[in-house]
mmCIF file of N, CA, C and O in Angstrom:
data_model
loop_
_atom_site.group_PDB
_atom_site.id
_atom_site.type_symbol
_atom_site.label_atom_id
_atom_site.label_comp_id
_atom_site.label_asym_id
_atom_site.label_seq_id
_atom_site.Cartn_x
_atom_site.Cartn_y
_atom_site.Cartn_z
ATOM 1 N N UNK A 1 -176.898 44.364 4.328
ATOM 2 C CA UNK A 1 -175.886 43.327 4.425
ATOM 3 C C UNK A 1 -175.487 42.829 3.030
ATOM 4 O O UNK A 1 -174.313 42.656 2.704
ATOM 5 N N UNK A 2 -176.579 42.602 2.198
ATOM 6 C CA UNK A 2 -176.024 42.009 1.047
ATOM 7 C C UNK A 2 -175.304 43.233 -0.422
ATOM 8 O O UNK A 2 -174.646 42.920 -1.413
ATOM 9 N N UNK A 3 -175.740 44.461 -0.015
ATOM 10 C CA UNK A 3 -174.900 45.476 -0.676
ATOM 11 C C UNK A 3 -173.305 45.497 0.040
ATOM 12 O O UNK A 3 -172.406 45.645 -0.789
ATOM 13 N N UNK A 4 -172.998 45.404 1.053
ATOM 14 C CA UNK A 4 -172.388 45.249 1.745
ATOM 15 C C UNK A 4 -170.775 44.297 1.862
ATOM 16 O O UNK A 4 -169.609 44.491 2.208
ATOM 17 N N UNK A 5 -171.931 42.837 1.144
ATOM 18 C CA UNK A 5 -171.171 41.689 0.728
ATOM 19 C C UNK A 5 -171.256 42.172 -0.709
ATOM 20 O O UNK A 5 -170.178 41.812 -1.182
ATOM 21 N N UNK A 6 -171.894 42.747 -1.604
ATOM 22 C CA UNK A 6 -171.382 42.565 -3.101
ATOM 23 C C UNK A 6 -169.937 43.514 -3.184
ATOM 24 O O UNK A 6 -169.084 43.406 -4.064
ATOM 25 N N UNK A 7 -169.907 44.446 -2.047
ATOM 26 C CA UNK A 7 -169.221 45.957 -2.390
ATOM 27 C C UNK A 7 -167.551 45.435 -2.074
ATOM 28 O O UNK A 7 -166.541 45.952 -2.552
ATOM 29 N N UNK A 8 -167.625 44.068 -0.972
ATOM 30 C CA UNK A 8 -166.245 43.683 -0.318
ATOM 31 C C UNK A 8 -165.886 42.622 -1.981
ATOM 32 O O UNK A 8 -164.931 42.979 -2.670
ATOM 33 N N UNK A 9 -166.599 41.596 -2.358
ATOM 34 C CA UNK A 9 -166.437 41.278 -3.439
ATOM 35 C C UNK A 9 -166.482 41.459 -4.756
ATOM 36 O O UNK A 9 -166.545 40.504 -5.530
ATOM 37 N N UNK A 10 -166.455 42.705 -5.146
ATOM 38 C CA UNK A 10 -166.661 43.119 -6.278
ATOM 39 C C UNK A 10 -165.206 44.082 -5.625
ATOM 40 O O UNK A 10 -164.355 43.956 -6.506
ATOM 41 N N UNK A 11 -164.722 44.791 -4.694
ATOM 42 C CA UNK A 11 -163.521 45.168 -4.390
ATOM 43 C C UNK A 11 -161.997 44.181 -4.712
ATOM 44 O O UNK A 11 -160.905 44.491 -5.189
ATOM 45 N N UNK A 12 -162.549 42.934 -4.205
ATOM 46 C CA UNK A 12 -161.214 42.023 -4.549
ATOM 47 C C UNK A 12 -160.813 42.246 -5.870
ATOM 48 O O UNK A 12 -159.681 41.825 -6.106
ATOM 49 N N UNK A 13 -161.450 42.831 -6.892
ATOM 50 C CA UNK A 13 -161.005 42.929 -8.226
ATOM 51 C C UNK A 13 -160.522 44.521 -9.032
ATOM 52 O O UNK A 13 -159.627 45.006 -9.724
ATOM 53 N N UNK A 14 -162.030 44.923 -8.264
ATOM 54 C CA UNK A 14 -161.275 46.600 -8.689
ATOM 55 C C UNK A 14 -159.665 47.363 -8.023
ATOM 56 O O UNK A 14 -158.836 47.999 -8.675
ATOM 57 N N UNK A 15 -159.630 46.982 -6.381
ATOM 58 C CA UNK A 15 -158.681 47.200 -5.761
ATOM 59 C C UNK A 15 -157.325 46.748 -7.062
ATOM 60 O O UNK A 15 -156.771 47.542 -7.823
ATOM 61 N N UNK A 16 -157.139 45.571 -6.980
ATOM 62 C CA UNK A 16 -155.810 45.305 -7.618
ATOM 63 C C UNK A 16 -155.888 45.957 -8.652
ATOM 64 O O UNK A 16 -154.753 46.149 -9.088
ATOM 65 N N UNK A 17 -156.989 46.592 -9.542
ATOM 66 C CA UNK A 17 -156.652 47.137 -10.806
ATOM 67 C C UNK A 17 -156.353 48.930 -10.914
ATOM 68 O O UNK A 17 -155.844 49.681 -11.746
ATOM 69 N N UNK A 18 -156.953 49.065 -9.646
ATOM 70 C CA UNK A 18 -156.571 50.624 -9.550
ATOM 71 C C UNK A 18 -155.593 50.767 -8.472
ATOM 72 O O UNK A 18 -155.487 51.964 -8.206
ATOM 73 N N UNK A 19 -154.671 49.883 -7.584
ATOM 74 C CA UNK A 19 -153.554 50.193 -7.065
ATOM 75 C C UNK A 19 -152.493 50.008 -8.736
ATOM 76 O O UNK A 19 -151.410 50.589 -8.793
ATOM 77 N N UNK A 20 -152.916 49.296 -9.748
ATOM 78 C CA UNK A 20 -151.682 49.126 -10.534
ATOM 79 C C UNK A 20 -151.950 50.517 -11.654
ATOM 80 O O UNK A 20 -150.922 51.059 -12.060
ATOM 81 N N UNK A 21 -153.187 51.032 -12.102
ATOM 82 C CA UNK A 21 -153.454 52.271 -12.916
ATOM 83 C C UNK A 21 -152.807 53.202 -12.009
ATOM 84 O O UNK A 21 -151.809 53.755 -12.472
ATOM 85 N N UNK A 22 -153.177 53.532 -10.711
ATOM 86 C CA UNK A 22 -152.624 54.544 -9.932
ATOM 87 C C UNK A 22 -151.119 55.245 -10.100
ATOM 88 O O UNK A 22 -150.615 56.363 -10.202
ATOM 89 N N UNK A 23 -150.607 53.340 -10.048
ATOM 90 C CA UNK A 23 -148.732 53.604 -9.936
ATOM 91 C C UNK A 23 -148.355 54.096 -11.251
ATOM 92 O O UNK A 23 -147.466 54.897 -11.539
ATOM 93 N N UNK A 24 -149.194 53.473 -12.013
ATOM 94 C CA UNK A 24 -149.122 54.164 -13.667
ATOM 95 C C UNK A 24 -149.037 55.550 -13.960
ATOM 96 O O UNK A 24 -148.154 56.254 -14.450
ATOM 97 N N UNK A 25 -150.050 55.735 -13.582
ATOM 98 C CA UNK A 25 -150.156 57.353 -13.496
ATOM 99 C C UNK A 25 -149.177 58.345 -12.847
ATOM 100 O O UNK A 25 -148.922 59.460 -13.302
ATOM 101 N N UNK A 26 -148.644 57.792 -11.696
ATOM 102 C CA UNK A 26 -147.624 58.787 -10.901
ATOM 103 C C UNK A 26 -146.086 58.367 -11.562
ATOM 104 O O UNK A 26 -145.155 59.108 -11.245
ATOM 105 N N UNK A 27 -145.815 57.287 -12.404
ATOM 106 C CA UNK A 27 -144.959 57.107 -13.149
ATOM 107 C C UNK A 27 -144.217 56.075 -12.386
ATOM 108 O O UNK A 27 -143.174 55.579 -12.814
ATOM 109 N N UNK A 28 -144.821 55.717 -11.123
ATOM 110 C CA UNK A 28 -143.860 54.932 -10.424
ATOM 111 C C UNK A 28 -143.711 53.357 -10.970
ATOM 112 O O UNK A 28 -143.058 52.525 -10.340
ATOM 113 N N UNK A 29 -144.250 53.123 -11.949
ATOM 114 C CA UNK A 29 -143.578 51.845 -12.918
ATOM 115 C C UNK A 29 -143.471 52.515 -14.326
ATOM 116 O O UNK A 29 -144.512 53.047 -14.710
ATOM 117 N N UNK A 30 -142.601 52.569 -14.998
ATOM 118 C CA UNK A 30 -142.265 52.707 -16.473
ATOM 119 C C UNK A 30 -142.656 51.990 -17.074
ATOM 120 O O UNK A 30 -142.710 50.904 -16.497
ATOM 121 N N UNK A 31 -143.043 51.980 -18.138
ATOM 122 C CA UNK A 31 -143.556 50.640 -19.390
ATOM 123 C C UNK A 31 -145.020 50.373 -19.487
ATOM 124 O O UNK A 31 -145.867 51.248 -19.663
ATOM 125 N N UNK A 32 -145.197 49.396 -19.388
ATOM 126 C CA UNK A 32 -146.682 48.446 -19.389
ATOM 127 C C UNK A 32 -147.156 47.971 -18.433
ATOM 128 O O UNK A 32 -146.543 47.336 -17.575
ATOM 129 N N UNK A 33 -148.842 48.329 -18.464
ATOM 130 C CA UNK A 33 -149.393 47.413 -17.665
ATOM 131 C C UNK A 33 -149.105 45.844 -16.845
ATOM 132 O O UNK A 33 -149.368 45.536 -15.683
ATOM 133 N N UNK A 34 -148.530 45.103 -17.835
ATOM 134 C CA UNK A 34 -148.140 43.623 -17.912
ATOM 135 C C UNK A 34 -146.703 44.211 -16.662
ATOM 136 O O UNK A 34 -146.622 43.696 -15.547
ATOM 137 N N UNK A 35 -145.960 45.041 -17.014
ATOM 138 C CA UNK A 35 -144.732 45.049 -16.177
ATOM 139 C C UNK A 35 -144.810 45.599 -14.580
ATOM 140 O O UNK A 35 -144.237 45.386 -13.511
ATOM 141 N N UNK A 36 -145.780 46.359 -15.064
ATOM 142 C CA UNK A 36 -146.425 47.160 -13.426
ATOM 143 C C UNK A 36 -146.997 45.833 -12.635
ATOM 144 O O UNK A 36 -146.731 45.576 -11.461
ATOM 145 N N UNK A 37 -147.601 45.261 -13.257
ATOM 146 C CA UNK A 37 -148.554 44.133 -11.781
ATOM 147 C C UNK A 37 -147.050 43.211 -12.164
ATOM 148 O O UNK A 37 -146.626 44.348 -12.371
ATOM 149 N N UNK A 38 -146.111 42.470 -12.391
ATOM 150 C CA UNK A 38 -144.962 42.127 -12.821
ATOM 151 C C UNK A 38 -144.049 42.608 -11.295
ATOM 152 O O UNK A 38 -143.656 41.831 -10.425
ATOM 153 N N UNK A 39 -143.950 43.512 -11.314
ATOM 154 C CA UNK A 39 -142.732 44.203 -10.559
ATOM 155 C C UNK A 39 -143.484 44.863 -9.234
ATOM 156 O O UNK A 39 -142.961 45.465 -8.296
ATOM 157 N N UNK A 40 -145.248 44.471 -9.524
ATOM 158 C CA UNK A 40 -145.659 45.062 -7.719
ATOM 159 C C UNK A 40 -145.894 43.623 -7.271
ATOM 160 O O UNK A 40 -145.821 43.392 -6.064
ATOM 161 N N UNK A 41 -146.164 42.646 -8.108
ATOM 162 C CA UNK A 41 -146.047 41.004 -7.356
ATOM 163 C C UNK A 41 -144.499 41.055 -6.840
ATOM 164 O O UNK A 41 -144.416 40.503 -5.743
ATOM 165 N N UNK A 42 -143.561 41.430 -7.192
ATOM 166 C CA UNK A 42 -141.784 40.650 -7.007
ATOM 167 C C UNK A 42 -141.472 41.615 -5.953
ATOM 168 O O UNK A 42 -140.580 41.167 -5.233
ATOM 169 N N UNK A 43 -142.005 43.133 -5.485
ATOM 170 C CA UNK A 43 -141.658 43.544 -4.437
ATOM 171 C C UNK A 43 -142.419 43.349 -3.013
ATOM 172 O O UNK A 43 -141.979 43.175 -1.876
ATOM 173 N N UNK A 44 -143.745 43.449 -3.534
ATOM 174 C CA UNK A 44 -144.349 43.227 -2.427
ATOM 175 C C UNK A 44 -145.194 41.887 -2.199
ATOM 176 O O UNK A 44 -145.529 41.370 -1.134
ATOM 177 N N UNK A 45 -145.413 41.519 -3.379
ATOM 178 C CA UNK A 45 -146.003 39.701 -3.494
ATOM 179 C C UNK A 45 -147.992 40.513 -3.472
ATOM 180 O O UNK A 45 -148.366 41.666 -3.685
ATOM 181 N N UNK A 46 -148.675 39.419 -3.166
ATOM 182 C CA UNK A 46 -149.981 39.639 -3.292
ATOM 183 C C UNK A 46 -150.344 40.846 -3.178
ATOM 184 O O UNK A 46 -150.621 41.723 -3.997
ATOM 185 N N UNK A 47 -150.292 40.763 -1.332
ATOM 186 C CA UNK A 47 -150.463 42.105 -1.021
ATOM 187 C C UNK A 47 -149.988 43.288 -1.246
ATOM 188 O O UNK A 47 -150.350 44.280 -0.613
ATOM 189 N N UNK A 48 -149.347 43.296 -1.935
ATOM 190 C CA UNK A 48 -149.283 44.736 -2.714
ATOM 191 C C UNK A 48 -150.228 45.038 -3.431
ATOM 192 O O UNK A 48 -150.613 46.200 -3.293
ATOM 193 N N UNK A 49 -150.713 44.474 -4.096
ATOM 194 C CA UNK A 49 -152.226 44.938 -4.701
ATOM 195 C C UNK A 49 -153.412 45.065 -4.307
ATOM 196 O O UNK A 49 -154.387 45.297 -5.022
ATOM 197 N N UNK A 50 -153.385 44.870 -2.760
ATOM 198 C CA UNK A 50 -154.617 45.207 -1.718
ATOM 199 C C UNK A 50 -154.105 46.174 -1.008
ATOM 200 O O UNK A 50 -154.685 45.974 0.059
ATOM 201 N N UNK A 51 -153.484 47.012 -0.848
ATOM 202 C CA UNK A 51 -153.213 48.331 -0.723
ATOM 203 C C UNK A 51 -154.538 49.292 -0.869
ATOM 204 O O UNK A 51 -154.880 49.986 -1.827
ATOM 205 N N UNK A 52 -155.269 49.064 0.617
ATOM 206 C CA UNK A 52 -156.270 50.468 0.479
ATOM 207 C C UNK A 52 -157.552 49.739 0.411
ATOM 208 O O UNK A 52 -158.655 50.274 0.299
ATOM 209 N N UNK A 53 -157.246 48.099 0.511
ATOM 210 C CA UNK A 53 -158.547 47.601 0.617
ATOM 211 C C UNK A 53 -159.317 48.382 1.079
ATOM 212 O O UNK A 53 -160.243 49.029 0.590
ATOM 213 N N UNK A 54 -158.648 48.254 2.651
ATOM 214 C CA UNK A 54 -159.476 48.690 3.697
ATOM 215 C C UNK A 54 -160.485 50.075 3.440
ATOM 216 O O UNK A 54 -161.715 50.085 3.379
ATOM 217 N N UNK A 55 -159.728 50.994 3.339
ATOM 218 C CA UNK A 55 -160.642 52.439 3.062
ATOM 219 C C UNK A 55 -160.783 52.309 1.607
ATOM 220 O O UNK A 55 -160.284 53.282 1.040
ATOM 221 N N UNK A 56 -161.278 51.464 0.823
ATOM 222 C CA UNK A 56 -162.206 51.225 -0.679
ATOM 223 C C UNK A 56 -163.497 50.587 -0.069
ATOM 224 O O UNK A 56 -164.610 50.689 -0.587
ATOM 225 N N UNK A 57 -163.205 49.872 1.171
ATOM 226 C CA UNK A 57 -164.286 49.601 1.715
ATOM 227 C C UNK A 57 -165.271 50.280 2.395
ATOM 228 O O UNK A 57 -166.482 50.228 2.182
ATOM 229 N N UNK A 58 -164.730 50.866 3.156
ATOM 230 C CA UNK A 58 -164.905 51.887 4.031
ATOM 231 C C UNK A 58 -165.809 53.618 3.348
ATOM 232 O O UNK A 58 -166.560 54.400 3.932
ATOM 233 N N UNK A 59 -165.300 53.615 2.022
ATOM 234 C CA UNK A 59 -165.941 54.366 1.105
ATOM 235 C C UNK A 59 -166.860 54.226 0.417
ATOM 236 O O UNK A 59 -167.651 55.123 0.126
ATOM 237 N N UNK A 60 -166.930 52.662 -0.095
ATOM 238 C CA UNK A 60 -168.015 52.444 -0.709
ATOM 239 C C UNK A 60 -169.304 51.949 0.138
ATOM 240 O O UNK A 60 -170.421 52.462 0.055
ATOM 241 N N UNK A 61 -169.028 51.103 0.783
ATOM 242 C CA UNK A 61 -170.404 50.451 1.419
ATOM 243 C C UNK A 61 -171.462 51.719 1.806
ATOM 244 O O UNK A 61 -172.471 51.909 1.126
ATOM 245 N N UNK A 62 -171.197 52.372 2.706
ATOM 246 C CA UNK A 62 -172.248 53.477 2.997
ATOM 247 C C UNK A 62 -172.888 53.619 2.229
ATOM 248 O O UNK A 62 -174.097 53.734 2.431
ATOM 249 N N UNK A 63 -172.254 53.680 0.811
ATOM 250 C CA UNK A 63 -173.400 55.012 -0.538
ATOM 251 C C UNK A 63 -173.912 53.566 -0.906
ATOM 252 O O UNK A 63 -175.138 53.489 -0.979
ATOM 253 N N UNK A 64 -173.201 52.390 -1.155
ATOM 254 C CA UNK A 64 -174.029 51.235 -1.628
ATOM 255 C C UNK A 64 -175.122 50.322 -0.599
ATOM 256 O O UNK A 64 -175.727 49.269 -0.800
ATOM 257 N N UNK A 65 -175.055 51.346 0.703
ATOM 258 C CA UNK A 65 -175.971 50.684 1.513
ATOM 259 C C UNK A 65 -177.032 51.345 1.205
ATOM 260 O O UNK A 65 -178.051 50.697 1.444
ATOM 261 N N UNK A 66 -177.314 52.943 0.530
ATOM 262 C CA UNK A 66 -178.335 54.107 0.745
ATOM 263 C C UNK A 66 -178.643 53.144 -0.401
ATOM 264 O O UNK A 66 -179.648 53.308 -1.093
#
């Protein structure tokens, strides 16, 4: 349980930083970091950067439960 709870909270932070490296990478924001989380807040607002919570969760807990 408590690997469990570190893996959902320690996600609230990695999630938003690798939905915005991701878009980076496939080119789907031009420019800078600063402009990518910029322009995924103004289209989609928060939740755009929890994109995939769900299965980051779903992936990690198991191996952080072993």
């Amino acid at each position: 349980l408590a690997a469990a709870i570190g893996e959902c909270s320690q996600a609230l932070i990695r999630n938003p930083s690798e939905v915005i490296k991701q878009n980076l990478q496939i080119g789907k924001h031009e420019g800078s970091y600063s402009e990518a989380i910029t322009e995924i807040f103004h289209n989609k607002g928060i939740r755009g950067f929890y994109i995939g919570y769900g299965s980051l969760i779903l992936r990690e807990i198991p191996f952080s439960s072993i």
